[in-house]
């Protein structure tokens, strides 16, 4: 036993000695040199900075230029209509909306991969052409799901000349028009979802009032009936299928 203790103490000596040394942190430096002698290196550094800036805007691009907005709003309204506060939780709602967005946007994403990313990685096109080819599938998706009334509104607000074709509509005009259309469509779908659950709440409240149970919260009684109705009609199947089919 003593030999084991002495051996362990002997092995711990280097560890304790190293711990007694002052802690030194490695230094990291980022320099952009050689602007005159190596202009290509400076251009590459600027491209990296631009890429990092685009990555910071990626969540906004995901929210504003895809089907994510409509999906997450409808799912949130459904949870409020059911009367459950945290079921499904926000993580589940956002995750479901995110994966459904990938499913709905898969044709556009495949076009972006075939027409922009692969040729650019192979050196077959310049960066400007690749960005234009990557933006075209997103523009087609937004144009299909944007009301002409909303496009006309933002063209009027921007005081730009009336476009002759869809290709003449600027992207900066198309994005807010698309978001406005998505918000309107999402609230229309949410209103239709809310109606049957509202009827159940009104019926339960009337029954409790007629029975003199004024102190019993109607939401507590109507919640099981709303959940039963949603399960019996296979609500998630109908809702997800209708939402996916609502995107032309």
PDB file of C-alpha atoms in Angstrom:
ATOM      1  CA  UNK A   1       0.000   0.000   0.000  1.00  0.00           C
ATOM      2  CA  UNK A   2       2.807   2.373   0.892  1.00  0.00           C
ATOM      3  CA  UNK A   3       4.614   1.531  -2.333  1.00  0.00           C
ATOM      4  CA  UNK A   4       1.465   2.363  -4.349  1.00  0.00           C
ATOM      5  CA  UNK A   5       1.114   5.702  -2.551  1.00  0.00           C
ATOM      6  CA  UNK A   6       4.770   6.574  -3.149  1.00  0.00           C
ATOM      7  CA  UNK A   7       4.483   5.628  -6.825  1.00  0.00           C
ATOM      8  CA  UNK A   8       1.374   7.782  -7.263  1.00  0.00           C
ATOM      9  CA  UNK A   9       3.073  10.717  -5.540  1.00  0.00           C
ATOM     10  CA  UNK A  10       6.121  10.306  -7.777  1.00  0.00           C
ATOM     11  CA  UNK A  11       3.937  10.385 -10.895  1.00  0.00           C
ATOM     12  CA  UNK A  12       2.116  13.496  -9.686  1.00  0.00           C
ATOM     13  CA  UNK A  13       5.277  15.531  -9.268  1.00  0.00           C
ATOM     14  CA  UNK A  14       5.553  16.567 -12.970  1.00  0.00           C
ATOM     15  CA  UNK A  15       1.859  17.449 -13.041  1.00  0.00           C
ATOM     16  CA  UNK A  16       2.129  19.640  -9.947  1.00  0.00           C
ATOM     17  CA  UNK A  17       5.286  21.233 -11.282  1.00  0.00           C
ATOM     18  CA  UNK A  18       3.605  22.092 -14.576  1.00  0.00           C
ATOM     19  CA  UNK A  19       0.575  23.467 -12.723  1.00  0.00           C
ATOM     20  CA  UNK A  20       2.850  25.750 -10.740  1.00  0.00           C
ATOM     21  CA  UNK A  21       4.103  27.362 -13.949  1.00  0.00           C
ATOM     22  CA  UNK A  22       2.287  30.505 -15.050  1.00  0.00           C
ATOM     23  CA  UNK A  23      -0.512  29.885 -17.554  1.00  0.00           C
ATOM     24  CA  UNK A  24       0.302  31.200 -21.015  1.00  0.00           C
ATOM     25  CA  UNK A  25      -2.294  31.720 -23.703  1.00  0.00           C
ATOM     26  CA  UNK A  26      -1.493  31.376 -27.396  1.00  0.00           C
ATOM     27  CA  UNK A  27      -1.545  34.570 -29.415  1.00  0.00           C
ATOM     28  CA  UNK A  28      -3.611  34.835 -32.563  1.00  0.00           C
ATOM     29  CA  UNK A  29      -3.122  37.640 -35.067  1.00  0.00           C
ATOM     30  CA  UNK A  30      -4.943  38.449 -38.297  1.00  0.00           C
ATOM     31  CA  UNK A  31      -3.124  40.661 -40.768  1.00  0.00           C
ATOM     32  CA  UNK A  32      -3.944  41.790 -44.280  1.00  0.00           C
ATOM     33  CA  UNK A  33      -0.573  42.512 -45.759  1.00  0.00           C
ATOM     34  CA  UNK A  34       0.986  42.497 -49.153  1.00  0.00           C
ATOM     35  CA  UNK A  35      -1.580  44.728 -50.790  1.00  0.00           C
ATOM     36  CA  UNK A  36       0.848  46.012 -53.392  1.00  0.00           C
ATOM     37  CA  UNK A  37       2.968  42.924 -53.805  1.00  0.00           C
ATOM     38  CA  UNK A  38       0.098  40.398 -53.609  1.00  0.00           C
ATOM     39  CA  UNK A  39      -3.237  41.959 -54.686  1.00  0.00           C
ATOM     40  CA  UNK A  40      -4.788  38.507 -55.154  1.00  0.00           C
ATOM     41  CA  UNK A  41      -4.334  37.738 -51.453  1.00  0.00           C
ATOM     42  CA  UNK A  42      -6.011  41.006 -50.477  1.00  0.00           C
ATOM     43  CA  UNK A  43      -8.942  40.252 -52.785  1.00  0.00           C
ATOM     44  CA  UNK A  44      -9.303  36.815 -51.205  1.00  0.00           C
ATOM     45  CA  UNK A  45      -9.379  38.364 -47.722  1.00  0.00           C
ATOM     46  CA  UNK A  46     -12.087  40.795 -48.810  1.00  0.00           C
ATOM     47  CA  UNK A  47     -14.105  37.905 -50.233  1.00  0.00           C
ATOM     48  CA  UNK A  48     -13.830  36.086 -46.878  1.00  0.00           C
ATOM     49  CA  UNK A  49     -15.128  39.168 -45.069  1.00  0.00           C
ATOM     50  CA  UNK A  50     -18.041  39.435 -47.498  1.00  0.00           C
ATOM     51  CA  UNK A  51     -18.797  35.734 -47.031  1.00  0.00           C
ATOM     52  CA  UNK A  52     -18.890  36.138 -43.239  1.00  0.00           C
ATOM     53  CA  UNK A  53     -21.262  39.076 -43.655  1.00  0.00           C
ATOM     54  CA  UNK A  54     -23.572  36.994 -45.842  1.00  0.00           C
ATOM     55  CA  UNK A  55     -23.531  34.197 -43.266  1.00  0.00           C
ATOM     56  CA  UNK A  56     -24.726  36.620 -40.599  1.00  0.00           C
ATOM     57  CA  UNK A  57     -27.653  37.530 -42.869  1.00  0.00           C
ATOM     58  CA  UNK A  58     -28.505  33.898 -43.599  1.00  0.00           C
ATOM     59  CA  UNK A  59     -31.251  33.669 -40.923  1.00  0.00           C
ATOM     60  CA  UNK A  60     -32.957  36.761 -42.325  1.00  0.00           C
ATOM     61  CA  UNK A  61     -32.720  35.311 -45.844  1.00  0.00           C
ATOM     62  CA  UNK A  62     -34.239  32.047 -44.589  1.00  0.00           C
ATOM     63  CA  UNK A  63     -37.106  33.880 -42.905  1.00  0.00           C
ATOM     64  CA  UNK A  64     -37.901  36.407 -45.607  1.00  0.00           C
ATOM     65  CA  UNK A  65     -37.344  34.577 -48.889  1.00  0.00           C
ATOM     66  CA  UNK A  66     -38.712  31.078 -48.194  1.00  0.00           C
ATOM     67  CA  UNK A  67     -41.869  29.398 -46.921  1.00  0.00           C
ATOM     68  CA  UNK A  68     -40.701  29.525 -43.294  1.00  0.00           C
ATOM     69  CA  UNK A  69     -42.766  32.615 -42.375  1.00  0.00           C
ATOM     70  CA  UNK A  70     -46.120  31.132 -43.356  1.00  0.00           C
ATOM     71  CA  UNK A  71     -45.401  27.798 -41.712  1.00  0.00           C
ATOM     72  CA  UNK A  72     -44.253  29.070 -38.326  1.00  0.00           C
ATOM     73  CA  UNK A  73     -47.135  31.572 -38.043  1.00  0.00           C
ATOM     74  CA  UNK A  74     -49.759  28.926 -38.820  1.00  0.00           C
ATOM     75  CA  UNK A  75     -48.256  26.488 -36.313  1.00  0.00           C
ATOM     76  CA  UNK A  76     -48.183  29.196 -33.638  1.00  0.00           C
ATOM     77  CA  UNK A  77     -51.830  30.110 -34.272  1.00  0.00           C
ATOM     78  CA  UNK A  78     -52.762  26.424 -34.085  1.00  0.00           C
ATOM     79  CA  UNK A  79     -51.151  26.129 -30.652  1.00  0.00           C
ATOM     80  CA  UNK A  80     -53.055  29.173 -29.424  1.00  0.00           C
ATOM     81  CA  UNK A  81     -56.314  27.841 -30.861  1.00  0.00           C
ATOM     82  CA  UNK A  82     -55.865  24.543 -29.054  1.00  0.00           C
ATOM     83  CA  UNK A  83     -55.298  26.403 -25.805  1.00  0.00           C
ATOM     84  CA  UNK A  84     -52.070  24.630 -24.897  1.00  0.00           C
ATOM     85  CA  UNK A  85     -49.332  27.031 -23.873  1.00  0.00           C
ATOM     86  CA  UNK A  86     -46.135  25.041 -24.390  1.00  0.00           C
ATOM     87  CA  UNK A  87     -47.191  21.985 -26.363  1.00  0.00           C
ATOM     88  CA  UNK A  88     -45.691  21.591 -28.857  1.00  0.00           C
ATOM     89  CA  UNK A  89     -42.784  23.704 -27.570  1.00  0.00           C
ATOM     90  CA  UNK A  90     -41.169  26.442 -29.610  1.00  0.00           C
ATOM     91  CA  UNK A  91     -38.229  24.213 -30.533  1.00  0.00           C
ATOM     92  CA  UNK A  92     -40.559  21.646 -32.099  1.00  0.00           C
ATOM     93  CA  UNK A  93     -42.553  24.270 -33.992  1.00  0.00           C
ATOM     94  CA  UNK A  94     -39.442  25.959 -35.359  1.00  0.00           C
ATOM     95  CA  UNK A  95     -37.828  22.608 -36.206  1.00  0.00           C
ATOM     96  CA  UNK A  96     -40.926  21.359 -38.021  1.00  0.00           C
ATOM     97  CA  UNK A  97     -41.260  24.618 -39.937  1.00  0.00           C
ATOM     98  CA  UNK A  98     -37.563  24.503 -40.813  1.00  0.00           C
ATOM     99  CA  UNK A  99     -37.591  20.965 -42.217  1.00  0.00           C
ATOM    100  CA  UNK A 100     -40.843  21.600 -44.086  1.00  0.00           C
ATOM    101  CA  UNK A 101     -39.159  24.682 -45.542  1.00  0.00           C
ATOM    102  CA  UNK A 102     -36.302  22.521 -46.816  1.00  0.00           C
ATOM    103  CA  UNK A 103     -38.841  20.097 -48.294  1.00  0.00           C
ATOM    104  CA  UNK A 104     -40.846  22.840 -50.026  1.00  0.00           C
ATOM    105  CA  UNK A 105     -37.767  24.685 -51.232  1.00  0.00           C
ATOM    106  CA  UNK A 106     -35.960  21.556 -52.455  1.00  0.00           C
ATOM    107  CA  UNK A 107     -36.686  22.208 -56.175  1.00  0.00           C
ATOM    108  CA  UNK A 108     -35.284  25.731 -55.885  1.00  0.00           C
ATOM    109  CA  UNK A 109     -32.314  24.515 -53.840  1.00  0.00           C
ATOM    110  CA  UNK A 110     -31.540  21.845 -56.435  1.00  0.00           C
ATOM    111  CA  UNK A 111     -31.587  24.485 -59.179  1.00  0.00           C
ATOM    112  CA  UNK A 112     -29.247  26.681 -57.158  1.00  0.00           C
ATOM    113  CA  UNK A 113     -26.874  23.750 -56.696  1.00  0.00           C
ATOM    114  CA  UNK A 114     -26.910  22.771 -60.369  1.00  0.00           C
ATOM    115  CA  UNK A 115     -26.904  26.238 -61.912  1.00  0.00           C
ATOM    116  CA  UNK A 116     -24.734  28.202 -59.502  1.00  0.00           C
ATOM    117  CA  UNK A 117     -22.782  26.291 -56.845  1.00  0.00           C
ATOM    118  CA  UNK A 118     -21.386  23.416 -58.918  1.00  0.00           C
ATOM    119  CA  UNK A 119     -20.303  25.545 -61.920  1.00  0.00           C
ATOM    120  CA  UNK A 120     -18.742  28.118 -59.600  1.00  0.00           C
ATOM    121  CA  UNK A 121     -16.819  25.479 -57.633  1.00  0.00           C
ATOM    122  CA  UNK A 122     -15.585  24.007 -60.922  1.00  0.00           C
ATOM    123  CA  UNK A 123     -14.440  27.439 -62.113  1.00  0.00           C
ATOM    124  CA  UNK A 124     -16.878  27.509 -65.027  1.00  0.00           C
ATOM    125  CA  UNK A 125     -18.414  30.888 -64.104  1.00  0.00           C
ATOM    126  CA  UNK A 126     -17.565  34.032 -62.226  1.00  0.00           C
ATOM    127  CA  UNK A 127     -18.871  34.972 -58.813  1.00  0.00           C
ATOM    128  CA  UNK A 128     -21.292  37.596 -60.169  1.00  0.00           C
ATOM    129  CA  UNK A 129     -22.862  35.134 -62.592  1.00  0.00           C
ATOM    130  CA  UNK A 130     -23.120  32.499 -59.856  1.00  0.00           C
ATOM    131  CA  UNK A 131     -24.922  34.917 -57.533  1.00  0.00           C
ATOM    132  CA  UNK A 132     -27.357  35.841 -60.298  1.00  0.00           C
ATOM    133  CA  UNK A 133     -28.053  32.188 -61.116  1.00  0.00           C
ATOM    134  CA  UNK A 134     -28.538  31.420 -57.414  1.00  0.00           C
ATOM    135  CA  UNK A 135     -31.018  34.257 -57.002  1.00  0.00           C
ATOM    136  CA  UNK A 136     -33.189  33.350 -60.000  1.00  0.00           C
ATOM    137  CA  UNK A 137     -34.833  30.219 -58.456  1.00  0.00           C
ATOM    138  CA  UNK A 138     -35.663  32.180 -55.297  1.00  0.00           C
ATOM    139  CA  UNK A 139     -37.174  34.956 -57.394  1.00  0.00           C
ATOM    140  CA  UNK A 140     -39.309  32.455 -59.283  1.00  0.00           C
ATOM    141  CA  UNK A 141     -40.591  31.007 -56.010  1.00  0.00           C
ATOM    142  CA  UNK A 142     -41.387  34.421 -54.565  1.00  0.00           C
ATOM    143  CA  UNK A 143     -43.090  35.615 -57.751  1.00  0.00           C
ATOM    144  CA  UNK A 144     -45.373  32.557 -57.777  1.00  0.00           C
ATOM    145  CA  UNK A 145     -46.467  33.175 -54.201  1.00  0.00           C
ATOM    146  CA  UNK A 146     -46.749  36.973 -54.202  1.00  0.00           C
ATOM    147  CA  UNK A 147     -49.932  38.874 -54.954  1.00  0.00           C
ATOM    148  CA  UNK A 148     -49.803  41.413 -57.746  1.00  0.00           C
ATOM    149  CA  UNK A 149     -51.457  43.920 -55.437  1.00  0.00           C
ATOM    150  CA  UNK A 150     -48.534  43.757 -53.004  1.00  0.00           C
ATOM    151  CA  UNK A 151     -45.985  44.095 -55.804  1.00  0.00           C
ATOM    152  CA  UNK A 152     -47.813  47.138 -57.152  1.00  0.00           C
ATOM    153  CA  UNK A 153     -47.840  48.660 -53.665  1.00  0.00           C
ATOM    154  CA  UNK A 154     -44.072  48.482 -53.200  1.00  0.00           C
ATOM    155  CA  UNK A 155     -43.393  49.602 -56.764  1.00  0.00           C
ATOM    156  CA  UNK A 156     -45.544  52.625 -56.035  1.00  0.00           C
ATOM    157  CA  UNK A 157     -43.811  53.262 -52.704  1.00  0.00           C
ATOM    158  CA  UNK A 158     -40.365  53.029 -54.297  1.00  0.00           C
ATOM    159  CA  UNK A 159     -41.457  55.450 -57.058  1.00  0.00           C
ATOM    160  CA  UNK A 160     -39.839  53.241 -59.673  1.00  0.00           C
ATOM    161  CA  UNK A 161     -41.176  52.864 -63.214  1.00  0.00           C
ATOM    162  CA  UNK A 162     -43.714  50.140 -63.862  1.00  0.00           C
ATOM    163  CA  UNK A 163     -41.963  46.921 -64.942  1.00  0.00           C
ATOM    164  CA  UNK A 164     -42.876  45.447 -68.300  1.00  0.00           C
ATOM    165  CA  UNK A 165     -42.067  41.864 -67.349  1.00  0.00           C
ATOM    166  CA  UNK A 166     -41.504  39.949 -64.134  1.00  0.00           C
ATOM    167  CA  UNK A 167     -37.771  40.044 -64.752  1.00  0.00           C
ATOM    168  CA  UNK A 168     -37.877  43.847 -64.476  1.00  0.00           C
ATOM    169  CA  UNK A 169     -39.113  43.691 -60.863  1.00  0.00           C
ATOM    170  CA  UNK A 170     -36.197  44.439 -58.568  1.00  0.00           C
ATOM    171  CA  UNK A 171     -35.350  42.014 -55.800  1.00  0.00           C
ATOM    172  CA  UNK A 172     -35.515  44.784 -53.188  1.00  0.00           C
ATOM    173  CA  UNK A 173     -39.136  45.363 -54.220  1.00  0.00           C
ATOM    174  CA  UNK A 174     -40.022  41.692 -54.496  1.00  0.00           C
ATOM    175  CA  UNK A 175     -38.841  40.644 -51.013  1.00  0.00           C
ATOM    176  CA  UNK A 176     -41.092  42.961 -48.930  1.00  0.00           C
ATOM    177  CA  UNK A 177     -44.013  42.239 -51.260  1.00  0.00           C
ATOM    178  CA  UNK A 178     -43.477  38.509 -50.777  1.00  0.00           C
ATOM    179  CA  UNK A 179     -43.289  38.858 -46.984  1.00  0.00           C
ATOM    180  CA  UNK A 180     -46.510  40.907 -46.946  1.00  0.00           C
ATOM    181  CA  UNK A 181     -48.293  38.272 -49.021  1.00  0.00           C
ATOM    182  CA  UNK A 182     -47.014  35.495 -46.765  1.00  0.00           C
ATOM    183  CA  UNK A 183     -48.265  37.288 -43.649  1.00  0.00           C
ATOM    184  CA  UNK A 184     -51.716  37.777 -45.145  1.00  0.00           C
ATOM    185  CA  UNK A 185     -51.957  34.171 -46.303  1.00  0.00           C
ATOM    186  CA  UNK A 186     -50.742  32.860 -42.944  1.00  0.00           C
ATOM    187  CA  UNK A 187     -53.365  34.830 -41.026  1.00  0.00           C
ATOM    188  CA  UNK A 188     -56.095  33.702 -43.419  1.00  0.00           C
ATOM    189  CA  UNK A 189     -55.170  30.060 -42.845  1.00  0.00           C
ATOM    190  CA  UNK A 190     -54.902  30.690 -39.113  1.00  0.00           C
ATOM    191  CA  UNK A 191     -58.393  32.213 -39.040  1.00  0.00           C
ATOM    192  CA  UNK A 192     -59.871  29.129 -40.704  1.00  0.00           C
ATOM    193  CA  UNK A 193     -58.043  26.907 -38.211  1.00  0.00           C
ATOM    194  CA  UNK A 194     -59.239  28.966 -35.261  1.00  0.00           C
ATOM    195  CA  UNK A 195     -62.972  28.798 -36.104  1.00  0.00           C
ATOM    196  CA  UNK A 196     -63.819  25.189 -35.071  1.00  0.00           C
ATOM    197  CA  UNK A 197     -61.922  25.512 -31.799  1.00  0.00           C
ATOM    198  CA  UNK A 198     -63.656  28.809 -31.092  1.00  0.00           C
ATOM    199  CA  UNK A 199     -67.027  27.121 -31.585  1.00  0.00           C
ATOM    200  CA  UNK A 200     -66.064  24.435 -29.050  1.00  0.00           C
ATOM    201  CA  UNK A 201     -65.054  27.113 -26.521  1.00  0.00           C
ATOM    202  CA  UNK A 202     -68.360  28.928 -26.991  1.00  0.00           C
ATOM    203  CA  UNK A 203     -70.417  25.729 -26.611  1.00  0.00           C
ATOM    204  CA  UNK A 204     -68.562  24.668 -23.470  1.00  0.00           C
ATOM    205  CA  UNK A 205     -68.862  28.155 -21.951  1.00  0.00           C
ATOM    206  CA  UNK A 206     -72.624  28.202 -22.666  1.00  0.00           C
ATOM    207  CA  UNK A 207     -73.128  24.765 -21.115  1.00  0.00           C
ATOM    208  CA  UNK A 208     -71.198  25.681 -17.980  1.00  0.00           C
ATOM    209  CA  UNK A 209     -73.103  28.925 -17.631  1.00  0.00           C
ATOM    210  CA  UNK A 210     -76.444  27.156 -17.987  1.00  0.00           C
ATOM    211  CA  UNK A 211     -75.391  24.651 -15.301  1.00  0.00           C
ATOM    212  CA  UNK A 212     -74.398  27.444 -12.951  1.00  0.00           C
ATOM    213  CA  UNK A 213     -70.715  26.518 -12.887  1.00  0.00           C
ATOM    214  CA  UNK A 214     -69.494  30.091 -13.120  1.00  0.00           C
ATOM    215  CA  UNK A 215     -66.246  29.505 -11.227  1.00  0.00           C
ATOM    216  CA  UNK A 216     -65.044  26.637 -13.436  1.00  0.00           C
ATOM    217  CA  UNK A 217     -62.746  27.871 -16.258  1.00  0.00           C
ATOM    218  CA  UNK A 218     -64.261  26.903 -19.652  1.00  0.00           C
ATOM    219  CA  UNK A 219     -60.778  26.441 -21.127  1.00  0.00           C
ATOM    220  CA  UNK A 220     -60.072  23.595 -18.725  1.00  0.00           C
ATOM    221  CA  UNK A 221     -63.156  21.711 -19.933  1.00  0.00           C
ATOM    222  CA  UNK A 222     -62.876  22.535 -23.634  1.00  0.00           C
ATOM    223  CA  UNK A 223     -59.203  21.570 -23.955  1.00  0.00           C
ATOM    224  CA  UNK A 224     -59.785  17.780 -23.975  1.00  0.00           C
ATOM    225  CA  UNK A 225     -62.581  18.159 -26.545  1.00  0.00           C
ATOM    226  CA  UNK A 226     -60.390  20.278 -28.824  1.00  0.00           C
ATOM    227  CA  UNK A 227     -57.534  17.804 -28.574  1.00  0.00           C
ATOM    228  CA  UNK A 228     -59.916  14.919 -29.266  1.00  0.00           C
ATOM    229  CA  UNK A 229     -61.327  16.711 -32.322  1.00  0.00           C
ATOM    230  CA  UNK A 230     -57.865  17.485 -33.652  1.00  0.00           C
ATOM    231  CA  UNK A 231     -56.728  13.877 -33.201  1.00  0.00           C
ATOM    232  CA  UNK A 232     -59.901  12.324 -34.666  1.00  0.00           C
ATOM    233  CA  UNK A 233     -59.698  14.341 -37.885  1.00  0.00           C
ATOM    234  CA  UNK A 234     -55.928  13.630 -38.139  1.00  0.00           C
ATOM    235  CA  UNK A 235     -55.184  17.315 -37.855  1.00  0.00           C
ATOM    236  CA  UNK A 236     -51.434  17.253 -38.421  1.00  0.00           C
ATOM    237  CA  UNK A 237     -51.866  15.252 -41.631  1.00  0.00           C
ATOM    238  CA  UNK A 238     -54.461  17.668 -42.980  1.00  0.00           C
ATOM    239  CA  UNK A 239     -52.649  20.806 -41.856  1.00  0.00           C
ATOM    240  CA  UNK A 240     -49.176  19.878 -43.106  1.00  0.00           C
ATOM    241  CA  UNK A 241     -50.559  18.567 -46.392  1.00  0.00           C
ATOM    242  CA  UNK A 242     -52.626  21.719 -46.963  1.00  0.00           C
ATOM    243  CA  UNK A 243     -49.700  23.984 -46.129  1.00  0.00           C
ATOM    244  CA  UNK A 244     -47.331  22.214 -48.509  1.00  0.00           C
ATOM    245  CA  UNK A 245     -49.932  22.256 -51.288  1.00  0.00           C
ATOM    246  CA  UNK A 246     -50.640  25.942 -50.694  1.00  0.00           C
ATOM    247  CA  UNK A 247     -47.277  26.802 -52.242  1.00  0.00           C
ATOM    248  CA  UNK A 248     -47.669  26.762 -55.994  1.00  0.00           C
TER     249      UNK A 248
END
